[in-house]
Amino acid sequence: MPTARSSLLPAAFAALVNATVWGLAWIPLKWLEAHGVGTLWTTLFIFTACTLAVLVVRPGAVRRSLASPQLLWLMLASGLTNVCFNVALATGDVVRSVLLFYLMPMWVVILARWLLREPVTASALGRIALALTGAVLVLGEGQLVLPVPSSVADWLAVLAGFCFGLNNVLLRRFADLADDVRSLAMFSGAVICAPVAMGALALAGQAPPLALQGSAWLVLLLFALAVLVGNLALQYGATRLRANVLSVLMLAQILVASVSAWWAGSAQLSATTVMGGLLIVSASLLAILTRGPSRQAAH
């Protein structure tokens, strides 16, 4: 069914809530990593808590999920997104990781066309080009250069961006399924992917550390609550906004991460960084204000 115009603004706000949560996620991730809790352990704890919260509130979600085996793709996309992005944030440069992650719009254009039959309009390409120009300016330190991954954290950020683009497109494709079923798939994906990654690292002799102390439990609890709210907000926005519009709105995370990292003294904001951030915000505003034709979710 076409999305009512009256719900577009709340949907856009919900998408920005999710962007803010993940724009600030680097703070607890780096803190926990520095205090002996490996990021893969953090990811496992956070998403196990979110999964249990869904099961407590909606215990019938498991039964309904079994009737929709296509949700396995959403589980995989969401799980890889969270595992790769969290490790990139915790071990790499915050601003660079977020920027590489948000090359995601170019993946969404391809995936939305393939999976949703969503048209690639000139206005959508223009907004994405504006946002990516801002991202490239920041990453290239004032020069329009292609961002080439130069570390494991960089590659993980790029892979996370691709998986997140797929996650958003699949949310739109599965819009007719109940919210609790989609929530369970998204949260449980990381519960599966994180142990697999830890097992692979253990076989390579690089098992992630785990030294939980009292303060770490509190940080994990607050982080889990924020992630739960952010992911529910993402679902609300993703099922009501066109995939290309959603992808540009989510670029606000770049601004949140950059400003918060600068405020905390973990990054320097140059004039080109500010200019790039303004381009990204401008693209997001255009995405909200531009009126485009509604479409039906593909099946």
PDB file of C-alpha atoms in Angstrom:
ATOM      1  CA  MET A   1       0.000   0.000   0.000  1.00  0.00           C
ATOM      2  CA  PRO A   2       1.265   3.508  -0.695  1.00  0.00           C
ATOM      3  CA  THR A   3       2.695   5.264   2.337  1.00  0.00           C
ATOM      4  CA  ALA A   4       0.528   8.141   3.638  1.00  0.00           C
ATOM      5  CA  ARG A   5       2.257  11.509   3.483  1.00  0.00           C
ATOM      6  CA  SER A   6       1.290  12.183   7.120  1.00  0.00           C
ATOM      7  CA  SER A   7       3.567   9.327   8.241  1.00  0.00           C
ATOM      8  CA  LEU A   8       6.629  10.427   6.258  1.00  0.00           C
ATOM      9  CA  LEU A   9       7.883  12.966   8.818  1.00  0.00           C
ATOM     10  CA  PRO A  10       7.635  10.548  11.810  1.00  0.00           C
ATOM     11  CA  ALA A  11       9.325   7.884   9.669  1.00  0.00           C
ATOM     12  CA  ALA A  12      12.142  10.291   8.810  1.00  0.00           C
ATOM     13  CA  PHE A  13      12.534  11.191  12.500  1.00  0.00           C
ATOM     14  CA  ALA A  14      12.669   7.498  13.425  1.00  0.00           C
ATOM     15  CA  ALA A  15      15.450   6.924  10.886  1.00  0.00           C
ATOM     16  CA  LEU A  16      17.397   9.829  12.392  1.00  0.00           C
ATOM     17  CA  VAL A  17      16.981   8.343  15.890  1.00  0.00           C
ATOM     18  CA  ASN A  18      18.663   5.160  14.676  1.00  0.00           C
ATOM     19  CA  ALA A  19      21.424   7.182  13.009  1.00  0.00           C
ATOM     20  CA  THR A  20      22.059   9.024  16.283  1.00  0.00           C
ATOM     21  CA  VAL A  21      22.270   5.815  18.319  1.00  0.00           C
ATOM     22  CA  TRP A  22      24.868   4.339  15.984  1.00  0.00           C
ATOM     23  CA  GLY A  23      26.654   7.662  15.592  1.00  0.00           C
ATOM     24  CA  LEU A  24      27.358   7.540  19.333  1.00  0.00           C
ATOM     25  CA  ALA A  25      27.965   3.771  19.509  1.00  0.00           C
ATOM     26  CA  TRP A  26      31.726   4.237  19.234  1.00  0.00           C
ATOM     27  CA  ILE A  27      31.793   5.605  22.803  1.00  0.00           C
ATOM     28  CA  PRO A  28      30.647   2.461  24.677  1.00  0.00           C
ATOM     29  CA  LEU A  29      32.392   0.173  22.168  1.00  0.00           C
ATOM     30  CA  LYS A  30      35.795   1.784  22.644  1.00  0.00           C
ATOM     31  CA  TRP A  31      35.265   2.080  26.403  1.00  0.00           C
ATOM     32  CA  LEU A  32      34.407  -1.597  26.735  1.00  0.00           C
ATOM     33  CA  GLU A  33      37.281  -2.622  24.455  1.00  0.00           C
ATOM     34  CA  ALA A  34      39.673  -0.613  26.661  1.00  0.00           C
ATOM     35  CA  HIS A  35      38.261  -2.222  29.811  1.00  0.00           C
ATOM     36  CA  GLY A  36      38.743  -5.825  28.747  1.00  0.00           C
ATOM     37  CA  VAL A  37      35.487  -6.610  26.952  1.00  0.00           C
ATOM     38  CA  GLY A  38      36.139  -7.553  23.316  1.00  0.00           C
ATOM     39  CA  THR A  39      33.778  -5.998  20.771  1.00  0.00           C
ATOM     40  CA  LEU A  40      32.489  -9.368  19.568  1.00  0.00           C
ATOM     41  CA  TRP A  41      31.541 -10.213  23.152  1.00  0.00           C
ATOM     42  CA  THR A  42      29.836  -6.828  23.464  1.00  0.00           C
ATOM     43  CA  THR A  43      27.928  -7.457  20.242  1.00  0.00           C
ATOM     44  CA  LEU A  44      26.842 -10.895  21.463  1.00  0.00           C
ATOM     45  CA  PHE A  45      25.653  -9.571  24.845  1.00  0.00           C
ATOM     46  CA  ILE A  46      23.843  -6.555  23.376  1.00  0.00           C
ATOM     47  CA  PHE A  47      21.906  -8.473  20.750  1.00  0.00           C
ATOM     48  CA  THR A  48      21.185 -11.436  23.004  1.00  0.00           C
ATOM     49  CA  ALA A  49      19.532  -8.979  25.404  1.00  0.00           C
ATOM     50  CA  CYS A  50      17.548  -7.407  22.557  1.00  0.00           C
ATOM     51  CA  THR A  51      16.489 -10.851  21.289  1.00  0.00           C
ATOM     52  CA  LEU A  52      15.311 -11.886  24.743  1.00  0.00           C
ATOM     53  CA  ALA A  53      13.384  -8.611  25.092  1.00  0.00           C
ATOM     54  CA  VAL A  54      11.466  -9.382  21.895  1.00  0.00           C
ATOM     55  CA  LEU A  55      10.764 -12.950  23.032  1.00  0.00           C
ATOM     56  CA  VAL A  56       9.485 -11.797  26.432  1.00  0.00           C
ATOM     57  CA  VAL A  57       7.114  -9.246  24.905  1.00  0.00           C
ATOM     58  CA  ARG A  58       6.121 -11.345  21.882  1.00  0.00           C
ATOM     59  CA  PRO A  59       6.752 -15.049  22.624  1.00  0.00           C
ATOM     60  CA  GLY A  60       4.787 -16.060  19.516  1.00  0.00           C
ATOM     61  CA  ALA A  61       7.368 -14.397  17.262  1.00  0.00           C
ATOM     62  CA  VAL A  62       9.394 -17.608  17.017  1.00  0.00           C
ATOM     63  CA  ARG A  63       6.453 -19.594  15.673  1.00  0.00           C
ATOM     64  CA  ARG A  64       5.585 -16.887  13.147  1.00  0.00           C
ATOM     65  CA  SER A  65       9.243 -16.609  12.106  1.00  0.00           C
ATOM     66  CA  LEU A  66       9.385 -20.305  11.245  1.00  0.00           C
ATOM     67  CA  ALA A  67       6.608 -19.669   8.721  1.00  0.00           C
ATOM     68  CA  SER A  68       8.824 -17.112   6.931  1.00  0.00           C
ATOM     69  CA  PRO A  69      12.138 -18.812   6.053  1.00  0.00           C
ATOM     70  CA  GLN A  70      13.075 -15.864   3.811  1.00  0.00           C
ATOM     71  CA  LEU A  71      13.890 -13.993   7.030  1.00  0.00           C
ATOM     72  CA  LEU A  72      17.161 -15.934   7.149  1.00  0.00           C
ATOM     73  CA  TRP A  73      18.498 -13.399   4.626  1.00  0.00           C
ATOM     74  CA  LEU A  74      17.544 -10.535   6.961  1.00  0.00           C
ATOM     75  CA  MET A  75      19.217 -12.345   9.869  1.00  0.00           C
ATOM     76  CA  LEU A  76      22.438 -12.732   7.894  1.00  0.00           C
ATOM     77  CA  ALA A  77      22.445  -9.140   6.602  1.00  0.00           C
ATOM     78  CA  SER A  78      21.723  -7.652  10.028  1.00  0.00           C
ATOM     79  CA  GLY A  79      24.154  -9.938  11.844  1.00  0.00           C
ATOM     80  CA  LEU A  80      27.063  -9.166   9.521  1.00  0.00           C
ATOM     81  CA  THR A  81      26.240  -5.458   9.651  1.00  0.00           C
ATOM     82  CA  ASN A  82      26.495  -5.305  13.417  1.00  0.00           C
ATOM     83  CA  VAL A  83      29.514  -7.569  13.792  1.00  0.00           C
ATOM     84  CA  CYS A  84      31.586  -5.849  11.075  1.00  0.00           C
ATOM     85  CA  PHE A  85      30.580  -2.289  11.957  1.00  0.00           C
ATOM     86  CA  ASN A  86      31.117  -2.682  15.703  1.00  0.00           C
ATOM     87  CA  VAL A  87      34.597  -4.142  15.241  1.00  0.00           C
ATOM     88  CA  ALA A  88      35.489  -1.394  12.742  1.00  0.00           C
ATOM     89  CA  LEU A  89      34.348   1.313  15.180  1.00  0.00           C
ATOM     90  CA  ALA A  90      36.139  -0.180  18.163  1.00  0.00           C
ATOM     91  CA  THR A  91      39.458  -0.899  16.430  1.00  0.00           C
ATOM     92  CA  GLY A  92      39.675   1.740  13.689  1.00  0.00           C
ATOM     93  CA  ASP A  93      39.360   5.491  13.260  1.00  0.00           C
ATOM     94  CA  VAL A  94      35.791   6.487  14.181  1.00  0.00           C
ATOM     95  CA  VAL A  95      35.145   9.070  11.462  1.00  0.00           C
ATOM     96  CA  ARG A  96      36.839   7.050   8.721  1.00  0.00           C
ATOM     97  CA  SER A  97      34.927   3.879   9.661  1.00  0.00           C
ATOM     98  CA  VAL A  98      31.577   5.677   9.624  1.00  0.00           C
ATOM     99  CA  LEU A  99      32.331   7.346   6.290  1.00  0.00           C
ATOM    100  CA  LEU A 100      33.292   4.079   4.631  1.00  0.00           C
ATOM    101  CA  PHE A 101      30.202   2.452   6.125  1.00  0.00           C
ATOM    102  CA  TYR A 102      28.062   5.167   4.574  1.00  0.00           C
ATOM    103  CA  LEU A 103      29.167   4.492   1.072  1.00  0.00           C
ATOM    104  CA  MET A 104      26.083   2.302   1.580  1.00  0.00           C
ATOM    105  CA  PRO A 105      23.766   4.457  -0.637  1.00  0.00           C
ATOM    106  CA  MET A 106      25.441   3.276  -3.825  1.00  0.00           C
ATOM    107  CA  TRP A 107      24.788  -0.325  -2.755  1.00  0.00           C
ATOM    108  CA  VAL A 108      21.151   0.536  -1.993  1.00  0.00           C
ATOM    109  CA  VAL A 109      20.563   1.965  -5.466  1.00  0.00           C
ATOM    110  CA  ILE A 110      21.565  -1.385  -6.992  1.00  0.00           C
ATOM    111  CA  LEU A 111      19.864  -3.579  -4.395  1.00  0.00           C
ATOM    112  CA  ALA A 112      16.605  -1.596  -4.381  1.00  0.00           C
ATOM    113  CA  ARG A 113      16.403  -1.793  -8.151  1.00  0.00           C
ATOM    114  CA  TRP A 114      17.063  -5.542  -8.093  1.00  0.00           C
ATOM    115  CA  LEU A 115      14.938  -6.607  -5.113  1.00  0.00           C
ATOM    116  CA  LEU A 116      12.234  -3.916  -4.962  1.00  0.00           C
ATOM    117  CA  ARG A 117      11.944  -2.830  -8.602  1.00  0.00           C
ATOM    118  CA  GLU A 118      12.444   0.675  -7.216  1.00  0.00           C
ATOM    119  CA  PRO A 119      13.170   3.188 -10.005  1.00  0.00           C
ATOM    120  CA  VAL A 120      16.554   4.899 -10.111  1.00  0.00           C
ATOM    121  CA  THR A 121      15.397   8.511 -10.523  1.00  0.00           C
ATOM    122  CA  ALA A 122      17.526  11.525 -11.329  1.00  0.00           C
ATOM    123  CA  SER A 123      16.594  13.167  -8.018  1.00  0.00           C
ATOM    124  CA  ALA A 124      17.631  10.075  -6.041  1.00  0.00           C
ATOM    125  CA  LEU A 125      20.981   9.965  -7.832  1.00  0.00           C
ATOM    126  CA  GLY A 126      21.439  13.685  -7.248  1.00  0.00           C
ATOM    127  CA  ARG A 127      20.847  13.422  -3.500  1.00  0.00           C
ATOM    128  CA  ILE A 128      23.154  10.431  -3.232  1.00  0.00           C
ATOM    129  CA  ALA A 129      25.840  12.217  -5.255  1.00  0.00           C
ATOM    130  CA  LEU A 130      25.583  15.236  -2.959  1.00  0.00           C
ATOM    131  CA  ALA A 131      25.899  13.097   0.150  1.00  0.00           C
ATOM    132  CA  LEU A 132      28.778  11.038  -1.236  1.00  0.00           C
ATOM    133  CA  THR A 133      30.603  14.201  -2.300  1.00  0.00           C
ATOM    134  CA  GLY A 134      30.457  15.321   1.313  1.00  0.00           C
ATOM    135  CA  ALA A 135      31.716  11.942   2.512  1.00  0.00           C
ATOM    136  CA  VAL A 136      34.585  11.901   0.006  1.00  0.00           C
ATOM    137  CA  LEU A 137      35.587  15.467   0.953  1.00  0.00           C
ATOM    138  CA  VAL A 138      35.911  14.478   4.588  1.00  0.00           C
ATOM    139  CA  LEU A 139      37.713  11.216   3.870  1.00  0.00           C
ATOM    140  CA  GLY A 140      40.012  12.749   1.270  1.00  0.00           C
ATOM    141  CA  GLU A 141      40.950  15.646   3.576  1.00  0.00           C
ATOM    142  CA  GLY A 142      39.764  18.245   1.115  1.00  0.00           C
ATOM    143  CA  GLN A 143      40.502  16.386  -2.106  1.00  0.00           C
ATOM    144  CA  LEU A 144      37.969  14.571  -4.260  1.00  0.00           C
ATOM    145  CA  VAL A 145      39.617  11.145  -4.139  1.00  0.00           C
ATOM    146  CA  LEU A 146      38.125   7.676  -4.037  1.00  0.00           C
ATOM    147  CA  PRO A 147      38.172   6.234  -0.510  1.00  0.00           C
ATOM    148  CA  VAL A 148      40.362   3.125  -0.756  1.00  0.00           C
ATOM    149  CA  PRO A 149      40.316   0.842   2.308  1.00  0.00           C
ATOM    150  CA  SER A 150      43.783   0.612   3.813  1.00  0.00           C
ATOM    151  CA  SER A 151      43.222  -1.591   6.889  1.00  0.00           C
ATOM    152  CA  VAL A 152      41.115  -4.444   8.226  1.00  0.00           C
ATOM    153  CA  ALA A 153      38.874  -1.903   9.968  1.00  0.00           C
ATOM    154  CA  ASP A 154      38.342  -0.093   6.654  1.00  0.00           C
ATOM    155  CA  TRP A 155      37.339  -3.277   4.837  1.00  0.00           C
ATOM    156  CA  LEU A 156      35.019  -4.283   7.672  1.00  0.00           C
ATOM    157  CA  ALA A 157      33.346  -0.863   7.474  1.00  0.00           C
ATOM    158  CA  VAL A 158      32.794  -1.241   3.718  1.00  0.00           C
ATOM    159  CA  LEU A 159      31.370  -4.760   4.149  1.00  0.00           C
ATOM    160  CA  ALA A 160      29.132  -3.528   6.971  1.00  0.00           C
ATOM    161  CA  GLY A 161      27.817  -0.758   4.704  1.00  0.00           C
ATOM    162  CA  PHE A 162      26.920  -3.232   1.971  1.00  0.00           C
ATOM    163  CA  CYS A 163      25.162  -5.507   4.453  1.00  0.00           C
ATOM    164  CA  PHE A 164      23.300  -2.574   5.988  1.00  0.00           C
ATOM    165  CA  GLY A 165      22.097  -1.509   2.556  1.00  0.00           C
ATOM    166  CA  LEU A 166      20.829  -5.052   2.007  1.00  0.00           C
ATOM    167  CA  ASN A 167      19.250  -4.993   5.474  1.00  0.00           C
ATOM    168  CA  ASN A 168      17.284  -1.823   4.682  1.00  0.00           C
ATOM    169  CA  VAL A 169      16.095  -3.103   1.313  1.00  0.00           C
ATOM    170  CA  LEU A 170      14.983  -6.410   2.859  1.00  0.00           C
ATOM    171  CA  LEU A 171      13.072  -4.549   5.582  1.00  0.00           C
ATOM    172  CA  ARG A 172      11.121  -2.799   2.844  1.00  0.00           C
ATOM    173  CA  ARG A 173      10.618  -6.056   0.957  1.00  0.00           C
ATOM    174  CA  PHE A 174       9.299  -7.781   4.099  1.00  0.00           C
ATOM    175  CA  ALA A 175       7.160  -4.819   5.157  1.00  0.00           C
ATOM    176  CA  ASP A 176       4.034  -6.995   5.251  1.00  0.00           C
ATOM    177  CA  LEU A 177       5.480  -9.187   8.010  1.00  0.00           C
ATOM    178  CA  ALA A 178       4.837  -8.324  11.655  1.00  0.00           C
ATOM    179  CA  ASP A 179       7.264  -5.939  13.371  1.00  0.00           C
ATOM    180  CA  ASP A 180       8.146  -8.461  16.075  1.00  0.00           C
ATOM    181  CA  VAL A 181       9.086 -11.078  13.472  1.00  0.00           C
ATOM    182  CA  ARG A 182      11.425  -8.668  11.704  1.00  0.00           C
ATOM    183  CA  SER A 183      12.857  -7.502  15.052  1.00  0.00           C
ATOM    184  CA  LEU A 184      13.610 -11.063  16.080  1.00  0.00           C
ATOM    185  CA  ALA A 185      15.368 -11.740  12.776  1.00  0.00           C
ATOM    186  CA  MET A 186      17.483  -8.583  13.020  1.00  0.00           C
ATOM    187  CA  PHE A 187      18.525  -9.049  16.644  1.00  0.00           C
ATOM    188  CA  SER A 188      19.159 -12.792  16.462  1.00  0.00           C
ATOM    189  CA  GLY A 189      21.372 -12.350  13.396  1.00  0.00           C
ATOM    190  CA  ALA A 190      24.181 -10.915  15.520  1.00  0.00           C
ATOM    191  CA  VAL A 191      23.620 -13.628  18.141  1.00  0.00           C
ATOM    192  CA  ILE A 192      24.538 -16.147  15.437  1.00  0.00           C
ATOM    193  CA  CYS A 193      27.247 -14.210  13.564  1.00  0.00           C
ATOM    194  CA  ALA A 194      29.232 -12.997  16.605  1.00  0.00           C
ATOM    195  CA  PRO A 195      30.001 -16.498  17.999  1.00  0.00           C
ATOM    196  CA  VAL A 196      30.936 -17.692  14.503  1.00  0.00           C
ATOM    197  CA  ALA A 197      33.417 -14.808  14.209  1.00  0.00           C
ATOM    198  CA  MET A 198      34.778 -15.490  17.706  1.00  0.00           C
ATOM    199  CA  GLY A 199      35.215 -19.150  16.853  1.00  0.00           C
ATOM    200  CA  ALA A 200      37.150 -18.265  13.706  1.00  0.00           C
ATOM    201  CA  LEU A 201      39.408 -15.893  15.673  1.00  0.00           C
ATOM    202  CA  ALA A 202      39.942 -18.513  18.385  1.00  0.00           C
ATOM    203  CA  LEU A 203      41.092 -21.013  15.759  1.00  0.00           C
ATOM    204  CA  ALA A 204      43.540 -18.373  14.545  1.00  0.00           C
ATOM    205  CA  GLY A 205      44.827 -17.859  18.084  1.00  0.00           C
ATOM    206  CA  GLN A 206      43.230 -14.417  18.501  1.00  0.00           C
ATOM    207  CA  ALA A 207      40.288 -15.044  20.819  1.00  0.00           C
ATOM    208  CA  PRO A 208      38.650 -11.761  21.914  1.00  0.00           C
ATOM    209  CA  PRO A 209      39.154 -10.853  25.604  1.00  0.00           C
ATOM    210  CA  LEU A 210      36.408 -10.958  28.228  1.00  0.00           C
ATOM    211  CA  ALA A 211      36.941  -9.381  31.660  1.00  0.00           C
ATOM    212  CA  LEU A 212      33.558  -8.155  32.905  1.00  0.00           C
ATOM    213  CA  GLN A 213      33.563  -5.803  35.904  1.00  0.00           C
ATOM    214  CA  GLY A 214      30.726  -4.008  37.689  1.00  0.00           C
ATOM    215  CA  SER A 215      30.798  -0.813  35.611  1.00  0.00           C
ATOM    216  CA  ALA A 216      30.983  -2.798  32.388  1.00  0.00           C
ATOM    217  CA  TRP A 217      27.650  -4.478  33.156  1.00  0.00           C
ATOM    218  CA  LEU A 218      25.981  -1.058  33.507  1.00  0.00           C
ATOM    219  CA  VAL A 219      27.464   0.169  30.227  1.00  0.00           C
ATOM    220  CA  LEU A 220      26.313  -3.009  28.471  1.00  0.00           C
ATOM    221  CA  LEU A 221      22.785  -2.593  29.849  1.00  0.00           C
ATOM    222  CA  LEU A 222      22.464   1.044  28.745  1.00  0.00           C
ATOM    223  CA  PHE A 223      23.980   0.249  25.356  1.00  0.00           C
ATOM    224  CA  ALA A 224      21.545  -2.645  24.851  1.00  0.00           C
ATOM    225  CA  LEU A 225      18.588  -0.360  25.646  1.00  0.00           C
ATOM    226  CA  ALA A 226      19.791   2.259  23.159  1.00  0.00           C
ATOM    227  CA  VAL A 227      20.317  -0.368  20.446  1.00  0.00           C
ATOM    228  CA  LEU A 228      16.841  -1.794  21.049  1.00  0.00           C
ATOM    229  CA  VAL A 229      15.207   1.633  20.669  1.00  0.00           C
ATOM    230  CA  GLY A 230      17.345   2.477  17.636  1.00  0.00           C
ATOM    231  CA  ASN A 231      16.591  -0.735  15.772  1.00  0.00           C
ATOM    232  CA  LEU A 232      12.855  -0.499  16.412  1.00  0.00           C
ATOM    233  CA  ALA A 233      12.978   3.065  15.096  1.00  0.00           C
ATOM    234  CA  LEU A 234      14.821   1.869  11.998  1.00  0.00           C
ATOM    235  CA  GLN A 235      12.115  -0.686  11.271  1.00  0.00           C
ATOM    236  CA  TYR A 236       9.404   1.963  11.577  1.00  0.00           C
ATOM    237  CA  GLY A 237      11.231   4.244   9.156  1.00  0.00           C
ATOM    238  CA  ALA A 238      12.384   1.563   6.730  1.00  0.00           C
ATOM    239  CA  THR A 239       8.882   0.222   6.119  1.00  0.00           C
ATOM    240  CA  ARG A 240       7.479   3.684   5.360  1.00  0.00           C
ATOM    241  CA  LEU A 241      10.246   5.357   3.362  1.00  0.00           C
ATOM    242  CA  ARG A 242      11.704   4.577  -0.047  1.00  0.00           C
ATOM    243  CA  ALA A 243      14.985   2.715   0.299  1.00  0.00           C
ATOM    244  CA  ASN A 244      17.007   5.439  -1.445  1.00  0.00           C
ATOM    245  CA  VAL A 245      15.516   8.146   0.794  1.00  0.00           C
ATOM    246  CA  LEU A 246      16.194   6.098   3.931  1.00  0.00           C
ATOM    247  CA  SER A 247      19.804   5.511   2.946  1.00  0.00           C
ATOM    248  CA  VAL A 248      20.457   9.243   2.609  1.00  0.00           C
ATOM    249  CA  LEU A 249      18.723  10.051   5.907  1.00  0.00           C
ATOM    250  CA  MET A 250      20.922   7.543   7.675  1.00  0.00           C
ATOM    251  CA  LEU A 251      23.978   9.501   6.530  1.00  0.00           C
ATOM    252  CA  ALA A 252      23.262  11.795   9.485  1.00  0.00           C
ATOM    253  CA  GLN A 253      25.235   9.244  11.477  1.00  0.00           C
ATOM    254  CA  ILE A 254      28.400  10.648   9.900  1.00  0.00           C
ATOM    255  CA  LEU A 255      27.708  14.063  11.393  1.00  0.00           C
ATOM    256  CA  VAL A 256      26.799  12.637  14.822  1.00  0.00           C
ATOM    257  CA  ALA A 257      29.924  10.459  14.949  1.00  0.00           C
ATOM    258  CA  SER A 258      32.220  13.235  13.690  1.00  0.00           C
ATOM    259  CA  VAL A 259      30.948  15.901  16.086  1.00  0.00           C
ATOM    260  CA  SER A 260      30.874  13.559  19.088  1.00  0.00           C
ATOM    261  CA  ALA A 261      34.395  12.310  18.356  1.00  0.00           C
ATOM    262  CA  TRP A 262      35.606  15.916  18.065  1.00  0.00           C
ATOM    263  CA  TRP A 263      33.807  16.898  21.277  1.00  0.00           C
ATOM    264  CA  ALA A 264      35.463  14.011  23.117  1.00  0.00           C
ATOM    265  CA  GLY A 265      38.869  14.927  21.728  1.00  0.00           C
ATOM    266  CA  SER A 266      39.110  11.759  19.638  1.00  0.00           C
ATOM    267  CA  ALA A 267      39.080  13.548  16.274  1.00  0.00           C
ATOM    268  CA  GLN A 268      39.919  16.887  14.693  1.00  0.00           C
ATOM    269  CA  LEU A 269      37.234  18.624  12.619  1.00  0.00           C
ATOM    270  CA  SER A 270      38.822  20.569   9.774  1.00  0.00           C
ATOM    271  CA  ALA A 271      37.077  23.051   7.489  1.00  0.00           C
ATOM    272  CA  THR A 272      36.718  20.359   4.835  1.00  0.00           C
ATOM    273  CA  THR A 273      35.159  17.996   7.379  1.00  0.00           C
ATOM    274  CA  VAL A 274      32.590  20.649   8.258  1.00  0.00           C
ATOM    275  CA  MET A 275      31.958  21.335   4.560  1.00  0.00           C
ATOM    276  CA  GLY A 276      31.460  17.643   3.874  1.00  0.00           C
ATOM    277  CA  GLY A 277      29.125  17.330   6.839  1.00  0.00           C
ATOM    278  CA  LEU A 278      27.029  20.233   5.561  1.00  0.00           C
ATOM    279  CA  LEU A 279      26.697  18.546   2.165  1.00  0.00           C
ATOM    280  CA  ILE A 280      25.546  15.363   3.868  1.00  0.00           C
ATOM    281  CA  VAL A 281      22.976  17.210   5.991  1.00  0.00           C
ATOM    282  CA  SER A 282      21.763  19.076   2.896  1.00  0.00           C
ATOM    283  CA  ALA A 283      21.228  15.789   1.094  1.00  0.00           C
ATOM    284  CA  SER A 284      19.267  14.466   4.073  1.00  0.00           C
ATOM    285  CA  LEU A 285      17.028  17.551   4.141  1.00  0.00           C
ATOM    286  CA  LEU A 286      16.403  17.255   0.408  1.00  0.00           C
ATOM    287  CA  ALA A 287      15.457  13.611   0.906  1.00  0.00           C
ATOM    288  CA  ILE A 288      12.813  14.647   3.453  1.00  0.00           C
ATOM    289  CA  LEU A 289      11.432  17.572   1.445  1.00  0.00           C
ATOM    290  CA  THR A 290      11.493  16.050  -2.033  1.00  0.00           C
ATOM    291  CA  ARG A 291       8.110  14.615  -2.949  1.00  0.00           C
ATOM    292  CA  GLY A 292       8.294  11.467  -4.973  1.00  0.00           C
ATOM    293  CA  PRO A 293       5.791   8.873  -6.085  1.00  0.00           C
ATOM    294  CA  SER A 294       4.831   6.219  -3.582  1.00  0.00           C
ATOM    295  CA  ARG A 295       5.391   2.624  -4.495  1.00  0.00           C
ATOM    296  CA  GLN A 296       4.235  -0.769  -3.422  1.00  0.00           C
ATOM    297  CA  ALA A 297       6.578  -3.180  -1.746  1.00  0.00           C
ATOM    298  CA  ALA A 298       7.759  -5.905  -4.090  1.00  0.00           C
ATOM    299  CA  HIS A 299       7.022  -9.517  -3.175  1.00  0.00           C
TER     300      HIS A 299
END
